[in-house]
Amino acid sequence: MTSRERVQQALNHQTPDRVPIDFGGFQTGIHRRAYEALIRHLGLREEISILDPAQQLAKPSEAVLERFRVDTRYVLAHGPDGFDGTIRQNRRGGRLWHDLTDEFGVVWSMPDDGGLYMDISHHPLATASTVDLTDYPWPDGSDSSRFTGVREQAEILRKQTPYALATGIGGVVYEYCWYLRGLEQWFMDTIQNPDFCAALLDRTLAFWTDYMTGFMREVGDLVDVVMIGDDLTGQHGPLFSPAFYRKVVKPRQKKLVQHIKSLTAARVWYHTCGNCVEYIPDLLDNGVDILNPVQTSAAGMDPVMLKQRFGRNMVFWGAGCDAQHILPFGTPEEVREQVRRNMEIFKPGGGYVFNGIHNIQADVPPENIVALFDAAYEYGSYQHPAACVERRVCGSKPAHGAIRSAHDT
């Protein structure tokens, strides 16, 4: 099979020749420090390009993607004309800082002396009222200049390569609210000032609706997967009241998902970390097709349970190896063994695309990264003996039939 056919069959809950492998996105990528160590380990010499400055993700080269037999490639938009995404150096408190102001006015900062990521240093709406939202300089999601050259990029990948195409992550309707407001204040707002929350969510929804309209106009007929996401849950469950989610957040997320689906036949991929079991039925109701990163180390995220309860309706994208314990601190043999076990659970009947659980962090040894992807290829074959567990896990035979900031998409 071609990579595109392989991914499409997996998304259709059919069994391809092997489980597709993804690597290199905004939630399925690699920290620049881990990437530097990886290319040294592989004996490659290349200039490293930064995909996402906030997360400090490297853009994997074609040589690395081919080495790991990656079946996906990414189609990315960019900042609009007039947006200055320059990272500036400033001194504060006796330290040198790297500062980036995104399209929404949120400032992301990283210290020069040892910082691993950019964290938010300024929430521009921290003290705003509902009235203030009217006069705030919101970015224009419909600015077509952010999509200049995107169709040409997508057409080259579609016509000249065998890979499945995914967008960079966008549609960050919920999370951008607390980026603008500050996390503590936002959580207080959900209880004390829900009308403000609704008004702010309407603003972020409007931006992402316009953005997706323009993006899908350019590439909706060429991409296989549209990636969106908001972290709704943490290690032990929902980060805020499920009642607030269902009353205020969910209707707006559903509007965006349904809008995307009116513009493209591509599948909608949704990212939320943590124990999100409670929300999987809501995400399915919204129209989401794919769940990422499938954090099996979180409480309640038992792989067998997930596959049995939701595997016929939800595609799982991730769940490769425990990113909190085994991938950074285990041996290559332990990494391989967990990949093997997770493959046995998730691959029967299709509906599974392999990746590690979220981005590969800075301290992950290159030997473990190689073990991760080599094991995915070895144990991902549907001819492998692990496929015999299909009836035990699924109970049936397989069916055959843009972001942390807008400029990061």
C-alpha positions as MATLAB code, in Angstrom:
seq = 'MTSRERVQQALNHQTPDRVPIDFGGFQTGIHRRAYEALIRHLGLREEISILDPAQQLAKPSEAVLERFRVDTRYVLAHGPDGFDGTIRQNRRGGRLWHDLTDEFGVVWSMPDDGGLYMDISHHPLATASTVDLTDYPWPDGSDSSRFTGVREQAEILRKQTPYALATGIGGVVYEYCWYLRGLEQWFMDTIQNPDFCAALLDRTLAFWTDYMTGFMREVGDLVDVVMIGDDLTGQHGPLFSPAFYRKVVKPRQKKLVQHIKSLTAARVWYHTCGNCVEYIPDLLDNGVDILNPVQTSAAGMDPVMLKQRFGRNMVFWGAGCDAQHILPFGTPEEVREQVRRNMEIFKPGGGYVFNGIHNIQADVPPENIVALFDAAYEYGSYQHPAACVERRVCGSKPAHGAIRSAHDT';
ca = [
       0.000    0.000    0.000;
       0.987    3.617   -0.358;
       1.179    5.625    2.822;
      -1.967    7.507    1.856;
      -3.915    4.281    1.274;
      -2.595    2.902    4.552;
      -3.771    5.938    6.533;
      -7.115    6.102    4.768;
      -7.851    2.463    5.515;
      -6.936    2.945    9.169;
      -9.228    5.980    9.351;
     -12.022    3.893    7.822;
     -11.591    1.245   10.551;
     -10.278   -1.188    7.966;
      -7.083   -3.203    8.195;
      -4.228   -1.953    6.013;
      -0.985   -3.870    5.494;
       0.466   -2.303    8.641;
      -0.372    0.366   11.189;
       0.409    3.826    9.770;
       3.151    5.818   11.490;
       2.961    9.558   12.172;
       5.753   11.872   13.290;
       6.549   15.546   12.963;
       3.416   17.498   13.863;
       2.708   20.044   16.561;
       1.564   17.381   19.043;
       3.370   14.436   17.435;
       6.807   15.981   17.062;
      10.159   16.275   18.805;
      11.921   18.855   20.948;
      14.926   20.424   19.249;
      17.371   19.066   21.868;
      16.159   15.514   21.424;
      16.320   16.007   17.663;
      19.901   17.263   17.833;
      20.888   14.116   19.724;
      18.888   11.945   17.340;
      20.516   13.154   14.144;
      23.964   12.745   15.724;
      23.012    9.194   16.668;
      21.826    8.517   13.114;
      24.988    9.978   11.626;
      23.155   12.763    9.838;
      24.427   16.276    9.299;
      21.712   18.816    8.714;
      20.638   22.291    9.665;
      17.820   22.166   12.204;
      14.670   24.112   11.404;
      12.282   25.121   14.210;
       8.691   24.131   13.513;
       7.145   25.659   16.653;
       9.093   28.197   18.716;
       6.721   28.021   21.697;
       7.180   24.265   22.138;
      10.723   24.396   20.696;
       9.900   21.656   18.227;
      12.263   20.768   15.419;
      10.988   20.074   11.929;
      12.124   16.529   11.068;
      14.023   16.256    7.809;
      12.902   14.032    4.962;
      15.825   11.741    5.724;
      14.588   11.175    9.288;
      10.962   10.731    8.208;
      12.000    8.131    5.641;
      14.267    6.374    8.162;
      11.289    5.928   10.493;
       8.904    4.985    7.639;
       6.545    7.870    8.451;
       3.308    7.828    6.468;
       2.225   11.438    7.024;
       3.340   14.852    5.838;
       2.079   18.225    7.033;
       0.510   21.129    5.156;
       0.968   24.360    7.093;
      -0.441   27.852    6.919;
       1.570   30.812    8.199;
       1.157   34.264    9.642;
      -0.660   36.837    7.492;
       1.016   39.754    5.755;
       1.705   42.447    8.298;
       2.097   40.057   11.228;
       5.511   40.358   12.842;
       6.396   37.067   14.444;
       9.974   38.062   15.183;
      11.413   36.656   18.404;
      12.953   39.561   20.277;
      15.564   39.556   23.015;
      14.833   41.584   26.140;
      16.426   41.849   29.562;
      14.242   41.499   32.643;
      15.265   40.786   36.213;
      18.913   40.416   35.268;
      18.203   37.696   32.654;
      18.053   37.664   28.881;
      14.667   36.568   27.534;
      13.410   35.543   24.112;
       9.919   37.015   23.617;
       7.333   36.314   20.945;
       4.004   38.131   20.643;
       1.449   36.087   18.717;
      -1.452   37.330   16.625;
      -3.779   37.495   19.617;
      -1.374   39.650   21.630;
      -0.306   36.825   23.961;
       3.402   37.047   24.820;
       5.449   33.838   24.994;
       8.861   33.962   26.691;
      11.856   31.715   27.270;
      14.994   32.516   29.291;
      18.225   32.386   27.358;
      19.997   30.507   30.149;
      18.584   27.023   29.863;
      14.942   27.418   28.930;
      13.252   24.455   27.259;
      10.019   26.093   26.111;
       8.287   29.405   25.757;
       5.734   29.993   28.505;
       3.126   32.742   28.590;
       4.499   35.891   30.231;
       1.638   38.267   29.374;
      -2.110   37.619   29.259;
      -3.510   40.682   27.465;
      -7.104   40.231   28.683;
      -6.242   39.462   32.313;
      -8.306   42.382   33.627;
     -10.741   42.840   30.738;
     -14.518   43.076   31.037;
     -17.072   41.848   28.550;
     -17.348   45.396   27.192;
     -13.595   45.497   26.590;
     -13.838   42.566   24.187;
     -15.566   44.767   21.635;
     -12.592   47.076   21.201;
      -9.837   44.477   21.439;
      -7.708   44.173   18.253;
      -8.707   40.640   17.279;
      -6.722   38.964   14.496;
      -8.516   38.408   11.195;
      -8.984   34.716   10.537;
     -10.260   35.460    7.041;
      -7.058   37.238    5.931;
      -6.237   35.237    2.817;
      -2.557   36.205    2.891;
      -1.976   33.587    5.611;
      -2.673   30.901    3.003;
      -0.400   32.196    0.234;
       1.404   29.267   -1.374;
      -0.370   26.662    0.748;
      -2.284   25.048   -2.097;
       0.849   24.782   -4.189;
       2.606   23.087   -1.288;
      -0.288   20.665   -0.819;
      -0.570   19.849   -4.527;
       3.102   18.949   -4.734;
       2.768   16.602   -1.780;
      -0.466   15.120   -3.104;
       0.696   14.573   -6.669;
       4.377   13.825   -6.238;
       4.516   11.833   -2.998;
       2.616    8.813   -1.620;
       1.951   10.325    1.797;
      -1.228   11.149    3.693;
      -1.607   14.873    4.362;
      -2.519   16.510    7.656;
      -2.864   20.146    8.613;
      -1.020   21.814   11.432;
      -3.128   22.151   14.535;
      -5.711   24.944   14.695;
      -9.222   25.380   16.009;
      -8.001   26.195   19.513;
     -11.351   27.584   20.595;
     -11.155   26.891   24.333;
      -7.471   27.070   25.253;
      -6.901   30.443   23.656;
      -9.349   31.898   26.138;
      -7.090   31.129   29.068;
      -4.021   32.141   27.116;
      -5.634   35.565   26.825;
      -7.089   35.634   30.320;
      -4.645   33.675   32.476;
      -5.424   30.166   33.694;
      -6.336   30.992   37.293;
      -8.549   33.924   36.311;
     -10.222   31.875   33.580;
     -11.065   29.052   35.971;
     -12.546   31.616   38.349;
     -14.534   33.057   35.437;
     -16.062   29.678   34.655;
     -17.719   29.838   38.090;
     -18.169   33.544   38.756;
     -18.502   35.069   35.295;
     -19.744   32.506   32.758;
     -21.204   35.239   30.532;
     -17.695   36.639   30.042;
     -16.477   33.144   29.167;
     -19.231   32.730   26.587;
     -18.420   36.100   25.026;
     -14.714   35.305   24.808;
     -15.389   31.843   23.385;
     -17.559   33.452   20.721;
     -14.584   35.596   19.710;
     -12.171   32.690   19.419;
     -14.791   30.615   17.609;
     -15.312   33.422   15.082;
     -11.581   33.587   14.385;
     -11.199   29.838   13.876;
     -14.382   29.591   11.802;
     -13.033   32.232    9.421;
      -9.602   30.628    9.464;
     -10.910   27.177    8.583;
     -13.096   28.611    5.846;
     -10.045   30.068    4.147;
      -7.767   27.109    4.846;
     -10.216   24.513    3.543;
     -10.929   26.648    0.496;
      -7.267   26.152   -0.363;
      -6.595   22.549    0.693;
      -9.874   20.926    1.766;
      -9.875   18.674   -1.272;
      -6.238   17.640   -0.766;
      -5.783   16.874    2.933;
      -6.778   13.684    4.715;
      -6.836   15.001    8.289;
      -7.687   18.374    9.825;
      -6.128   18.780   13.263;
      -7.744   20.804   16.030;
      -7.549   20.618   19.804;
      -7.890   22.006   23.310;
      -6.672   20.371   26.500;
      -9.834   19.627   28.461;
      -8.407   17.168   30.951;
      -5.362   16.528   33.122;
      -3.712   13.515   34.667;
      -6.755   12.546   36.730;
      -9.717   13.874   34.742;
     -11.459   17.102   33.659;
      -9.618   20.336   34.401;
     -12.884   22.189   34.990;
     -16.555   21.445   35.506;
     -17.975   19.003   32.942;
     -21.279   20.843   33.315;
     -19.579   24.071   32.183;
     -17.972   22.199   29.313;
     -21.266   20.800   28.089;
     -23.223   24.016   28.514;
     -20.717   26.611   27.314;
     -17.674   25.091   25.583;
     -19.030   22.056   23.780;
     -21.673   23.857   21.654;
     -18.975   26.126   20.250;
     -16.565   23.275   19.603;
     -19.335   21.375   17.871;
     -20.096   24.357   15.632;
     -16.472   24.452   14.525;
     -16.220   20.712   13.885;
     -19.448   20.699   11.888;
     -18.285   23.765    9.964;
     -15.035   22.023    9.038;
     -16.962   18.956    7.927;
     -19.135   21.105    5.677;
     -15.988   22.239    3.869;
     -13.979   19.004    3.464;
     -14.245   15.239    3.490;
     -11.078   15.074    5.623;
     -11.344   13.493    9.063;
     -11.287   15.748   12.106;
      -8.533   14.979   14.631;
      -8.856   16.286   18.181;
      -6.067   16.672   20.725;
      -6.564   16.638   24.472;
      -4.070   15.296   26.973;
      -4.962   13.497   30.172;
      -7.802   11.260   31.294;
     -10.447   12.272   28.765;
     -12.653    9.156   28.988;
     -15.606   11.199   30.242;
     -15.479   13.446   27.181;
     -15.001   10.871   24.420;
     -18.800   10.518   23.898;
     -19.031   14.329   23.705;
     -16.238   14.495   21.145;
     -17.945   11.824   19.058;
     -21.186   13.781   19.290;
     -19.331   16.893   18.115;
     -18.261   14.981   15.008;
     -14.656   14.263   15.955;
     -13.210   11.219   14.165;
      -9.763   10.866   15.734;
      -8.464   11.192   19.298;
      -4.893   12.186   20.144;
      -2.571   11.623   22.042;
      -4.318    8.787   23.958;
      -2.349    9.318   27.167;
      -2.343    5.803   28.556;
      -0.307    6.881   31.598;
      -3.175    9.068   32.829;
      -5.649    7.689   35.364;
      -8.495    5.758   33.764;
      -6.952    5.584   30.288;
      -6.660    1.808   30.141;
      -5.843    0.788   26.559;
      -8.013   -2.350   26.532;
     -11.004   -0.432   27.877;
     -10.533    2.373   25.340;
     -10.379   -0.030   22.423;
     -13.355   -2.068   23.597;
     -15.601    0.901   24.405;
     -14.734    3.316   21.636;
     -12.632    1.504   19.039;
     -15.463    1.000   16.548;
     -16.247    4.715   16.373;
     -13.104    6.613   17.348;
      -9.731    6.357   15.652;
      -6.876    6.386   18.166;
      -3.814    8.348   17.043;
      -0.868    8.043   19.422;
      -0.722    5.654   22.408;
       2.684    4.429   21.318;
       4.722    4.461   24.527;
       4.389    6.037   27.968;
       6.001    9.454   27.473;
       6.187   10.225   31.186;
       8.145    7.216   32.380;
       9.251    4.606   29.856;
      10.199    6.642   26.783;
      12.505    9.065   28.653;
      13.742    6.785   31.441;
      13.340    3.192   30.248;
      15.662    1.039   28.183;
      15.219    0.497   24.437;
      14.016   -3.015   25.269;
      11.335   -1.608   27.587;
      10.250    0.825   24.897;
       9.971   -1.980   22.362;
       7.952   -4.114   24.756;
       5.438   -1.376   25.480;
       5.051   -0.631   21.775;
       4.417   -4.329   21.187;
       1.752   -4.493   23.903;
       0.006   -1.343   22.753;
       0.042   -2.533   19.167;
      -1.631   -5.793   20.200;
      -4.425   -3.795   21.818;
      -5.013   -0.922   19.424;
      -4.344   -2.288   15.954;
      -7.049   -4.993   15.550;
      -9.803   -3.892   13.185;
      -7.931   -0.793   12.050;
      -8.772    2.560   13.576;
      -5.225    3.146   14.804;
      -2.381    5.427   13.728;
       0.884    5.089   15.637;
       2.757    7.883   17.319;
       4.361    8.373   20.679;
       2.179    9.975   23.317;
       2.583   13.700   22.588;
       5.867   15.306   21.556;
       9.190   13.617   22.262;
      10.723   15.670   25.040;
      14.222   17.095   25.335;
      15.657   14.360   27.546;
      14.548   11.296   25.589;
      17.616    9.240   24.545;
      18.024    8.769   20.805;
      18.298    4.995   21.280;
      14.769    5.013   22.693;
      13.451    7.089   19.806;
      14.887    4.622   17.309;
      13.440    1.735   19.318;
      10.025    3.455   19.354;
       9.672    3.734   15.606;
      11.461    0.532   14.656;
       9.176   -1.408   16.981;
       6.146    0.351   15.489;
       7.153   -0.891   12.068;
       8.007   -4.404   13.248;
       4.901   -4.996   15.344;
       2.548   -2.923   13.219;
       2.224   -5.494   10.458;
      -1.201   -7.086   10.208;
       0.615  -10.296    9.262;
       2.441  -10.266   12.607;
       1.339  -12.910   15.131;
       0.080  -10.125   17.411;
      -2.875   -9.804   15.047;
      -4.258  -13.034   16.461;
      -5.476  -11.170   19.551;
      -8.051   -9.431   17.363;
     -11.044  -11.400   18.583;
     -10.035  -11.085   22.232;
      -9.707   -7.277   22.110;
     -12.395   -6.306   19.634;
     -14.765   -9.230   19.858;
     -15.120   -9.408   16.092;
     -13.222   -9.616   12.851;
     -12.039   -6.356   11.263;
     -14.432   -4.578    8.946;
     -13.242   -4.492    5.357;
     -15.062   -2.172    3.310;
      -3.612   24.902   12.265;
      -1.963   25.849   17.761;
      -0.753   27.405   20.506;
      -0.753   30.627   18.538;
      -2.250   31.397   15.201;
       1.100   31.721   13.459;
       2.055   28.192   14.587;
      -0.504   26.468   12.391;
];
